[in-house]
CSV table of N, CA and C and ligand atoms in Angstrom, one decimal:
chain,number,residue,atom,x,y,z
H,1,MET,N,71.7,109.4,-55.1
H,1,MET,CA,73.2,109.5,-55.2
H,1,MET,C,73.9,109.0,-54.0
H,2,PRO,N,75.0,108.2,-54.2
H,2,PRO,CA,75.7,107.7,-53.0
H,2,PRO,C,76.3,108.9,-52.3
H,3,ARG,N,76.7,108.8,-51.0
H,3,ARG,CA,77.3,109.9,-50.3
H,3,ARG,C,78.6,110.3,-51.1
H,4,PRO,N,78.8,111.6,-51.4
H,4,PRO,CA,80.0,112.0,-52.1
H,4,PRO,C,81.2,111.7,-51.3
H,5,ALA,N,82.2,111.1,-51.9
H,5,ALA,CA,83.5,110.8,-51.3
H,5,ALA,C,84.6,111.4,-52.3
H,6,LEU,N,85.2,112.5,-51.8
H,6,LEU,CA,86.1,113.2,-52.7
H,6,LEU,C,87.6,112.9,-52.4
H,7,LEU,N,88.4,112.7,-53.4
H,7,LEU,CA,89.8,112.5,-53.2
H,7,LEU,C,90.6,113.6,-54.0
H,8,PHE,N,91.4,114.4,-53.3
H,8,PHE,CA,92.2,115.5,-53.9
H,8,PHE,C,93.6,114.9,-54.1
H,9,VAL,N,94.1,115.1,-55.3
H,9,VAL,CA,95.4,114.5,-55.7
H,9,VAL,C,96.4,115.5,-56.3
H,10,CYS,N,97.5,115.6,-55.7
H,10,CYS,CA,98.6,116.4,-56.3
H,10,CYS,C,99.8,115.5,-56.4
H,11,LEU,N,101.0,116.1,-56.4
H,11,LEU,CA,102.2,115.3,-56.6
H,11,LEU,C,102.7,114.7,-55.3
H,12,GLY,N,102.9,115.6,-54.3
H,12,GLY,CA,103.6,115.1,-53.1
H,12,GLY,C,102.6,114.8,-51.9
H,13,ASN,N,101.4,115.3,-52.0
H,13,ASN,CA,100.4,115.2,-51.0
H,13,ASN,C,100.9,115.9,-49.7
H,14,ILE,N,101.7,117.0,-49.8
H,14,ILE,CA,102.1,117.7,-48.6
H,14,ILE,C,101.8,119.2,-48.8
H,15,CYS,N,101.5,119.7,-49.9
H,15,CYS,CA,101.2,121.1,-50.1
H,15,CYS,C,99.8,121.4,-50.6
H,16,ARG,N,99.5,121.1,-51.8
H,16,ARG,CA,98.3,121.5,-52.4
H,16,ARG,C,97.1,120.7,-52.0
H,17,SER,N,97.2,119.3,-52.2
H,17,SER,CA,96.0,118.5,-51.9
H,17,SER,C,95.6,118.5,-50.5
H,18,PRO,N,96.5,118.6,-49.5
H,18,PRO,CA,96.0,118.7,-48.1
H,18,PRO,C,95.2,120.0,-47.9
H,19,LEU,N,95.7,121.1,-48.5
H,19,LEU,CA,94.9,122.3,-48.4
H,19,LEU,C,93.6,122.2,-49.0
H,20,ALA,N,93.5,121.5,-50.2
H,20,ALA,CA,92.2,121.4,-50.9
H,20,ALA,C,91.3,120.5,-50.0
H,21,GLU,N,91.8,119.4,-49.4
H,21,GLU,CA,91.0,118.6,-48.6
H,21,GLU,C,90.5,119.4,-47.4
H,22,ALA,N,91.3,120.2,-46.7
H,22,ALA,CA,90.9,120.9,-45.6
H,22,ALA,C,89.9,122.0,-45.9
H,23,ALA,N,90.1,122.6,-47.1
H,23,ALA,CA,89.1,123.7,-47.5
H,23,ALA,C,87.8,123.0,-47.8
H,24,PHE,N,87.8,121.9,-48.5
H,24,PHE,CA,86.5,121.2,-48.8
H,24,PHE,C,85.8,120.7,-47.5
H,25,ARG,N,86.6,120.1,-46.6
H,25,ARG,CA,85.9,119.6,-45.3
H,25,ARG,C,85.2,120.8,-44.6
H,26,GLU,N,85.9,121.9,-44.6
H,26,GLU,CA,85.4,123.1,-43.9
H,26,GLU,C,84.1,123.6,-44.6
H,27,GLU,N,84.2,123.7,-45.9
H,27,GLU,CA,83.0,124.2,-46.6
H,27,GLU,C,81.8,123.2,-46.6
H,28,ALA,N,82.1,121.9,-46.6
H,28,ALA,CA,81.1,120.9,-46.5
H,28,ALA,C,80.4,121.0,-45.1
H,29,ALA,N,81.2,121.1,-44.1
H,29,ALA,CA,80.7,121.2,-42.7
H,29,ALA,C,79.8,122.4,-42.6
H,30,ARG,N,80.3,123.5,-43.1
H,30,ARG,CA,79.5,124.8,-43.1
H,30,ARG,C,78.2,124.7,-43.7
H,31,ALA,N,78.1,123.9,-44.9
H,31,ALA,CA,76.9,123.8,-45.7
H,31,ALA,C,76.0,122.6,-45.2
H,32,GLY,N,76.6,121.8,-44.2
H,32,GLY,CA,75.8,120.7,-43.7
H,32,GLY,C,75.7,119.6,-44.8
H,33,LEU,N,76.7,119.5,-45.7
H,33,LEU,CA,76.8,118.5,-46.7
H,33,LEU,C,77.5,117.3,-46.1
H,34,ASP,N,76.8,116.1,-46.3
H,34,ASP,CA,77.3,114.9,-45.8
H,34,ASP,C,78.2,114.3,-46.9
H,35,ALA,N,79.5,114.5,-46.7
H,35,ALA,CA,80.5,114.0,-47.7
H,35,ALA,C,81.8,113.6,-46.9
H,36,THR,N,82.6,112.8,-47.5
H,36,THR,CA,83.9,112.5,-47.0
H,36,THR,C,85.0,113.0,-47.9
H,37,ALA,N,86.1,113.2,-47.3
H,37,ALA,CA,87.2,113.8,-48.2
H,37,ALA,C,88.6,113.2,-47.7
H,38,ASP,N,89.5,113.1,-48.7
H,38,ASP,CA,90.8,112.6,-48.4
H,38,ASP,C,91.7,113.2,-49.4
H,39,SER,N,93.0,113.0,-49.3
H,39,SER,CA,93.9,113.5,-50.3
H,39,SER,C,95.1,112.5,-50.4
H,40,ALA,N,95.8,112.6,-51.6
H,40,ALA,CA,96.8,111.6,-51.9
H,40,ALA,C,97.8,112.3,-52.9
H,41,GLY,N,98.9,111.7,-53.1
H,41,GLY,CA,99.9,112.2,-54.1
H,41,GLY,C,100.1,111.1,-55.1
H,42,THR,N,100.5,111.6,-56.3
H,42,THR,CA,100.9,110.6,-57.4
H,42,THR,C,102.3,110.0,-57.1
H,43,GLY,N,103.1,110.8,-56.4
H,43,GLY,CA,104.5,110.4,-56.0
H,43,GLY,C,104.5,109.8,-54.6
H,44,ASP,N,105.6,109.1,-54.3
H,44,ASP,CA,105.7,108.4,-53.0
H,44,ASP,C,106.8,109.0,-52.1
H,45,TRP,N,107.4,110.1,-52.5
H,45,TRP,CA,108.6,110.6,-51.7
H,45,TRP,C,108.2,111.0,-50.2
H,46,HIS,N,107.0,111.4,-50.0
H,46,HIS,CA,106.7,112.0,-48.7
H,46,HIS,C,105.7,111.1,-47.9
H,47,VAL,N,105.5,109.9,-48.4
H,47,VAL,CA,104.5,109.0,-47.7
H,47,VAL,C,104.8,108.9,-46.2
H,48,GLY,N,103.7,109.2,-45.5
H,48,GLY,CA,103.8,109.1,-44.0
H,48,GLY,C,104.1,110.4,-43.3
H,49,THR,N,104.5,111.4,-44.1
H,49,THR,CA,104.9,112.7,-43.4
H,49,THR,C,103.7,113.6,-43.4
H,50,ALA,N,103.8,114.6,-42.4
H,50,ALA,CA,102.8,115.6,-42.2
H,50,ALA,C,103.0,116.6,-43.4
H,51,PRO,N,101.9,117.5,-43.6
H,51,PRO,CA,102.0,118.5,-44.6
H,51,PRO,C,103.3,119.4,-44.4
H,52,ASP,N,103.7,120.0,-45.5
H,52,ASP,CA,104.8,121.0,-45.5
H,52,ASP,C,104.5,122.1,-44.4
H,53,ARG,N,105.5,122.6,-43.7
H,53,ARG,CA,105.2,123.6,-42.7
H,53,ARG,C,104.5,124.9,-43.2
H,54,ARG,N,104.8,125.2,-44.5
H,54,ARG,CA,104.1,126.4,-45.1
H,54,ARG,C,102.6,126.1,-45.3
H,55,ALA,N,102.3,124.9,-45.6
H,55,ALA,CA,100.9,124.5,-45.8
H,55,ALA,C,100.2,124.5,-44.4
H,56,LEU,N,100.9,124.0,-43.4
H,56,LEU,CA,100.4,124.0,-42.0
H,56,LEU,C,100.0,125.4,-41.6
H,57,ALA,N,101.0,126.3,-41.9
H,57,ALA,CA,100.8,127.7,-41.5
H,57,ALA,C,99.7,128.4,-42.2
H,58,GLU,N,99.5,128.1,-43.5
H,58,GLU,CA,98.5,128.7,-44.3
H,58,GLU,C,97.1,128.2,-43.8
H,59,ALA,N,97.0,126.9,-43.5
H,59,ALA,CA,95.8,126.3,-43.0
H,59,ALA,C,95.4,127.0,-41.7
H,60,LEU,N,96.4,127.1,-40.8
H,60,LEU,CA,96.2,127.8,-39.5
H,60,LEU,C,95.7,129.2,-39.6
H,61,ARG,N,96.2,129.9,-40.7
H,61,ARG,CA,95.7,131.3,-40.9
H,61,ARG,C,94.2,131.3,-41.2
H,62,HIS,N,93.6,130.1,-41.6
H,62,HIS,CA,92.2,130.0,-41.9
H,62,HIS,C,91.5,129.2,-40.8
H,63,GLY,N,92.2,129.0,-39.7
H,63,GLY,CA,91.6,128.4,-38.5
H,63,GLY,C,91.6,126.9,-38.6
H,64,LEU,N,92.3,126.3,-39.5
H,64,LEU,CA,92.3,124.9,-39.7
H,64,LEU,C,93.6,124.2,-39.3
H,65,ASP,N,93.5,123.2,-38.5
H,65,ASP,CA,94.7,122.4,-38.0
H,65,ASP,C,94.8,121.1,-38.9
H,66,ILE,N,95.8,121.1,-39.7
H,66,ILE,CA,95.9,119.9,-40.6
H,66,ILE,C,97.2,119.1,-40.2
H,67,SER,N,97.7,119.4,-39.0
H,67,SER,CA,99.0,118.7,-38.5
H,67,SER,C,98.8,117.2,-38.4
H,68,GLY,N,97.6,116.7,-38.3
H,68,GLY,CA,97.4,115.3,-38.2
H,68,GLY,C,97.3,114.6,-39.5
H,69,TYR,N,97.3,115.3,-40.6
H,69,TYR,CA,97.3,114.7,-42.0
H,69,TYR,C,98.6,114.0,-42.2
H,70,ARG,N,98.5,112.9,-42.9
H,70,ARG,CA,99.8,112.1,-43.3
H,70,ARG,C,99.7,111.8,-44.8
H,71,ALA,N,100.8,112.0,-45.5
H,71,ALA,CA,100.8,111.8,-46.9
H,71,ALA,C,100.7,110.4,-47.3
H,72,ARG,N,100.0,110.1,-48.4
H,72,ARG,CA,99.9,108.7,-48.9
H,72,ARG,C,99.9,108.8,-50.4
H,73,GLN,N,100.2,107.7,-51.0
H,73,GLN,CA,100.2,107.6,-52.5
H,73,GLN,C,98.9,107.1,-53.0
H,74,VAL,N,98.4,107.7,-54.1
H,74,VAL,CA,97.1,107.2,-54.7
H,74,VAL,C,97.3,105.8,-55.1
H,75,SER,N,96.2,105.0,-55.1
H,75,SER,CA,96.2,103.6,-55.5
H,75,SER,C,95.1,103.3,-56.4
H,76,PRO,N,95.2,102.2,-57.2
H,76,PRO,CA,94.1,101.9,-58.1
H,76,PRO,C,92.7,101.7,-57.3
H,77,GLU,N,92.8,101.2,-56.1
H,77,GLU,CA,91.6,101.0,-55.3
H,77,GLU,C,90.9,102.3,-55.1
H,78,ASP,N,91.6,103.4,-55.1
H,78,ASP,CA,91.0,104.7,-54.9
H,78,ASP,C,89.9,105.0,-56.0
H,79,PHE,N,90.1,104.5,-57.1
H,79,PHE,CA,89.2,104.8,-58.3
H,79,PHE,C,87.9,104.1,-58.1
H,80,ARG,N,87.8,103.1,-57.1
H,80,ARG,CA,86.6,102.5,-56.8
H,80,ARG,C,86.0,102.9,-55.5
H,81,ARG,N,86.8,103.4,-54.6
H,81,ARG,CA,86.4,103.8,-53.3
H,81,ARG,C,85.8,105.2,-53.3
H,82,PHE,N,86.3,106.1,-54.1
H,82,PHE,CA,85.8,107.5,-54.2
H,82,PHE,C,84.8,107.7,-55.3
H,83,THR,N,83.9,108.7,-55.1
H,83,THR,CA,83.0,109.0,-56.1
H,83,THR,C,83.6,110.1,-57.1
H,84,HIS,N,84.5,110.9,-56.5
H,84,HIS,CA,85.1,112.0,-57.3
H,84,HIS,C,86.6,112.0,-57.0
H,85,ILE,N,87.4,112.1,-58.0
H,85,ILE,CA,88.9,112.3,-57.9
H,85,ILE,C,89.2,113.6,-58.6
H,86,LEU,N,89.8,114.5,-57.8
H,86,LEU,CA,90.1,115.9,-58.3
H,86,LEU,C,91.6,116.1,-58.4
H,87,ALA,N,92.1,116.3,-59.6
H,87,ALA,CA,93.5,116.5,-59.8
H,87,ALA,C,93.9,118.0,-59.7
H,88,LEU,N,94.9,118.3,-58.9
H,88,LEU,CA,95.3,119.7,-58.7
H,88,LEU,C,95.9,120.3,-60.0
H,89,ASP,N,96.7,119.5,-60.8
H,89,ASP,CA,97.2,120.1,-62.0
H,89,ASP,C,97.1,119.1,-63.1
H,90,ARG,N,97.4,119.6,-64.3
H,90,ARG,CA,97.2,118.8,-65.5
H,90,ARG,C,98.1,117.6,-65.6
H,91,GLN,N,99.3,117.7,-65.0
H,91,GLN,CA,100.2,116.6,-65.0
H,91,GLN,C,99.6,115.5,-64.0
H,92,ASN,N,99.1,116.0,-62.9
H,92,ASN,CA,98.5,115.0,-61.9
H,92,ASN,C,97.3,114.3,-62.6
H,93,LEU,N,96.5,115.0,-63.5
H,93,LEU,CA,95.4,114.4,-64.2
H,93,LEU,C,95.9,113.4,-65.2
H,94,ALA,N,97.0,113.7,-65.9
H,94,ALA,CA,97.5,112.8,-66.9
H,94,ALA,C,98.0,111.5,-66.1
H,95,ASP,N,98.7,111.7,-65.0
H,95,ASP,CA,99.2,110.6,-64.3
H,95,ASP,C,98.1,109.7,-63.7
H,96,LEU,N,97.0,110.3,-63.3
H,96,LEU,CA,95.9,109.6,-62.8
H,96,LEU,C,95.2,108.8,-63.9
H,97,GLN,N,95.1,109.4,-65.1
H,97,GLN,CA,94.5,108.7,-66.2
H,97,GLN,C,95.3,107.5,-66.6
H,98,ALA,N,96.6,107.6,-66.4
H,98,ALA,CA,97.5,106.5,-66.8
H,98,ALA,C,97.4,105.3,-65.9
H,99,ILE,N,97.0,105.5,-64.6
H,99,ILE,CA,96.9,104.4,-63.7
H,99,ILE,C,95.5,104.0,-63.4
H,100,ALA,N,94.5,104.7,-64.0
H,100,ALA,CA,93.1,104.4,-63.7
H,100,ALA,C,92.8,102.9,-64.1
H,101,PRO,N,92.2,102.1,-63.2
H,101,PRO,CA,91.9,100.8,-63.6
H,101,PRO,C,90.7,100.8,-64.5
H,102,ALA,N,90.5,99.7,-65.3
H,102,ALA,CA,89.4,99.6,-66.3
H,102,ALA,C,88.0,99.7,-65.6
H,103,ASP,N,88.0,99.2,-64.3
H,103,ASP,CA,86.7,99.2,-63.6
H,103,ASP,C,86.5,100.4,-62.7
H,104,ALA,N,87.2,101.5,-63.0
H,104,ALA,CA,87.1,102.7,-62.2
H,104,ALA,C,85.7,103.2,-62.2
H,105,THR,N,85.2,103.7,-61.0
H,105,THR,CA,83.8,104.2,-61.0
H,105,THR,C,83.9,105.7,-60.6
H,106,ALA,N,85.0,106.2,-60.1
H,106,ALA,CA,85.1,107.6,-59.7
H,106,ALA,C,85.1,108.5,-60.9
H,107,SER,N,84.5,109.7,-60.8
H,107,SER,CA,84.7,110.6,-61.9
H,107,SER,C,85.9,111.4,-61.7
H,108,LEU,N,86.7,111.5,-62.7
H,108,LEU,CA,88.1,112.1,-62.6
H,108,LEU,C,88.0,113.4,-63.3
H,109,SER,N,88.5,114.5,-62.6
H,109,SER,CA,88.5,115.8,-63.3
H,109,SER,C,89.6,116.7,-62.7
H,110,LEU,N,89.8,117.8,-63.4
H,110,LEU,CA,90.7,118.8,-62.9
H,110,LEU,C,90.0,119.7,-61.9
H,111,LEU,N,90.6,119.9,-60.7
H,111,LEU,CA,90.0,120.7,-59.7
H,111,LEU,C,89.4,122.0,-60.2
H,112,LEU,N,90.2,122.8,-60.9
H,112,LEU,CA,89.7,124.1,-61.3
H,112,LEU,C,88.7,124.1,-62.4
H,113,ASP,N,88.4,122.9,-63.0
H,113,ASP,CA,87.3,122.8,-64.0
H,113,ASP,C,86.0,123.1,-63.3
H,114,HIS,N,86.0,123.0,-62.0
H,114,HIS,CA,84.7,123.3,-61.2
H,114,HIS,C,84.5,124.8,-60.9
H,115,VAL,N,85.5,125.6,-61.2
H,115,VAL,CA,85.5,127.0,-60.9
H,115,VAL,C,85.2,127.8,-62.2
H,116,ASP,N,84.2,128.6,-62.2
H,116,ASP,CA,83.8,129.4,-63.4
H,116,ASP,C,85.0,130.2,-63.9
H,117,GLY,N,85.2,130.1,-65.2
H,117,GLY,CA,86.3,130.8,-65.8
H,117,GLY,C,87.7,130.2,-65.7
H,118,ARG,N,87.8,129.1,-65.0
H,118,ARG,CA,89.2,128.5,-64.7
H,118,ARG,C,89.3,127.1,-65.4
H,119,LYS,N,88.4,126.8,-66.2
H,119,LYS,CA,88.4,125.4,-66.8
H,119,LYS,C,89.7,125.1,-67.5
H,120,GLY,N,90.3,124.0,-67.2
H,120,GLY,CA,91.6,123.6,-67.8
H,120,GLY,C,92.8,124.1,-67.1
H,121,CYS,N,92.6,124.9,-66.1
H,121,CYS,CA,93.7,125.5,-65.4
H,121,CYS,C,94.3,124.6,-64.3
H,122,SER,N,95.6,124.7,-64.0
H,122,SER,CA,96.2,124.0,-62.9
H,122,SER,C,96.4,124.9,-61.7
H,123,VAL,N,96.4,124.2,-60.5
H,123,VAL,CA,96.8,124.9,-59.3
H,123,VAL,C,98.3,124.8,-59.3
H,124,ALA,N,99.0,125.9,-59.4
H,124,ALA,CA,100.5,125.9,-59.5
H,124,ALA,C,101.1,125.2,-58.3
H,125,ASP,N,102.2,124.5,-58.5
H,125,ASP,CA,102.9,123.8,-57.4
H,125,ASP,C,103.7,124.9,-56.6
H,126,PRO,N,103.4,125.1,-55.3
H,126,PRO,CA,104.1,126.1,-54.5
H,126,PRO,C,105.4,125.6,-53.8
H,127,TYR,N,105.7,124.3,-54.0
H,127,TYR,CA,106.7,123.7,-53.2
H,127,TYR,C,108.1,124.4,-53.3
H,128,PHE,N,108.5,124.7,-54.5
H,128,PHE,CA,109.8,125.2,-54.8
H,128,PHE,C,109.8,126.8,-54.8
H,129,GLY,N,108.7,127.4,-54.6
H,129,GLY,CA,108.5,128.8,-54.7
H,129,GLY,C,108.6,129.5,-53.3
H,130,ALA,N,108.3,130.8,-53.3
H,130,ALA,CA,108.3,131.6,-52.1
H,130,ALA,C,107.1,131.3,-51.3
H,131,ASP,N,107.2,131.7,-50.0
H,131,ASP,CA,106.1,131.3,-49.0
H,131,ASP,C,104.7,131.9,-49.5
H,132,GLU,N,104.8,133.0,-50.2
H,132,GLU,CA,103.5,133.7,-50.6
H,132,GLU,C,102.7,132.8,-51.6
H,133,GLY,N,103.4,131.8,-52.2
H,133,GLY,CA,102.7,130.9,-53.1
H,133,GLY,C,101.6,130.2,-52.4
H,134,PHE,N,101.8,129.9,-51.1
H,134,PHE,CA,100.8,129.1,-50.4
H,134,PHE,C,99.5,129.9,-50.2
H,135,ALA,N,99.5,131.2,-50.1
H,135,ALA,CA,98.3,132.0,-50.0
H,135,ALA,C,97.5,131.9,-51.3
H,136,GLU,N,98.3,131.9,-52.4
H,136,GLU,CA,97.6,131.8,-53.8
H,136,GLU,C,97.0,130.4,-53.9
H,137,THR,N,97.7,129.4,-53.4
H,137,THR,CA,97.2,128.0,-53.4
H,137,THR,C,95.9,128.0,-52.7
H,138,TRP,N,95.9,128.6,-51.5
H,138,TRP,CA,94.7,128.6,-50.7
H,138,TRP,C,93.5,129.2,-51.4
H,139,ARG,N,93.8,130.4,-52.0
H,139,ARG,CA,92.7,131.1,-52.7
H,139,ARG,C,92.1,130.2,-53.7
H,140,GLU,N,92.9,129.5,-54.5
H,140,GLU,CA,92.4,128.6,-55.6
H,140,GLU,C,91.6,127.4,-55.0
H,141,VAL,N,92.2,126.7,-54.0
H,141,VAL,CA,91.5,125.5,-53.6
H,141,VAL,C,90.3,125.9,-52.8
H,142,HIS,N,90.3,127.1,-52.2
H,142,HIS,CA,89.1,127.5,-51.4
H,142,HIS,C,87.9,127.8,-52.4
H,143,LEU,N,88.2,128.5,-53.5
H,143,LEU,CA,87.2,128.8,-54.5
H,143,LEU,C,86.6,127.4,-55.1
H,144,ALA,N,87.5,126.5,-55.3
H,144,ALA,CA,87.1,125.2,-55.8
H,144,ALA,C,86.3,124.5,-54.8
H,145,ALA,N,86.6,124.5,-53.5
H,145,ALA,CA,85.9,123.8,-52.5
H,145,ALA,C,84.5,124.4,-52.4
H,146,GLN,N,84.4,125.7,-52.5
H,146,GLN,CA,83.0,126.3,-52.4
H,146,GLN,C,82.2,125.9,-53.6
H,147,ALA,N,82.8,125.9,-54.8
H,147,ALA,CA,82.1,125.5,-56.0
H,147,ALA,C,81.6,124.0,-55.9
H,148,LEU,N,82.5,123.1,-55.4
H,148,LEU,CA,82.2,121.7,-55.3
H,148,LEU,C,81.0,121.5,-54.3
H,149,VAL,N,81.1,122.2,-53.2
H,149,VAL,CA,80.0,122.0,-52.2
H,149,VAL,C,78.7,122.5,-52.8
H,150,ARG,N,78.7,123.7,-53.5
H,150,ARG,CA,77.5,124.2,-54.1
H,150,ARG,C,76.9,123.2,-55.1
H,151,ALA,N,77.8,122.6,-55.9
H,151,ALA,CA,77.3,121.6,-56.9
H,151,ALA,C,76.8,120.3,-56.3
H,152,LEU,N,77.5,119.9,-55.2
H,152,LEU,CA,77.0,118.6,-54.6
H,152,LEU,C,75.8,118.8,-53.7
H,153,ALA,N,75.7,120.0,-53.1
H,153,ALA,CA,74.6,120.2,-52.2
H,153,ALA,C,73.3,120.6,-53.0
H,154,GLY,N,73.5,121.1,-54.2
H,154,GLY,CA,72.4,121.7,-55.0
H,154,GLY,C,71.6,120.6,-55.7
U,201,4NP,P1,102.5,119.1,-53.7
U,201,4NP,O1,103.9,119.8,-53.7
U,201,4NP,O2,102.4,118.2,-54.9
U,201,4NP,O3,101.5,120.3,-53.8
U,201,4NP,O4,102.4,118.3,-52.4
U,201,4NP,C1,105.1,119.1,-53.9
U,201,4NP,C2,105.7,118.5,-52.8
U,201,4NP,C3,106.9,117.9,-52.9
U,201,4NP,C4,107.5,117.8,-54.1
U,201,4NP,C5,106.9,118.4,-55.2
U,201,4NP,C6,105.7,119.0,-55.1
U,201,4NP,N1,108.7,117.2,-54.3
U,201,4NP,O5,109.3,117.2,-55.4
U,201,4NP,O6,109.2,116.6,-53.3
């Protein structure tokens, strides 16, 4: 199997997918899994900016500094460069399916499909909600990161 290369995709690439990327990197490092990870957004509003301050704070609560991350928009090339593309919610998945090139090689799935009992579920967008929403986002992306590492390492 080629080295796993995972791309986490949400809408803005400043809240959910950076946290998913950070959680996966941490779990992969802990497990000694040789994999790469990145994140992107389907939208382009925040391209070049750092994660939302609430996402930065949530990551720091788990010992992770993601202040160096910069948002980017997903591109057709990503479907050939990555082995797995994980959509944070169902709309992200539909948007990715709509732009997937015919020669895509990445396997495209919903992030929570990898978590027992959560198949078909979306990670809710915390951007317009209360700060506490980011703790819930973390819980979900962390569960998914653990499940992905188990599956890829096993
Ligand atoms: P994300 O959250 O998709 O988890 O990064 C959002 C960030 C920004 C916007 C929407 C969702 N926005 O509309 O600007």
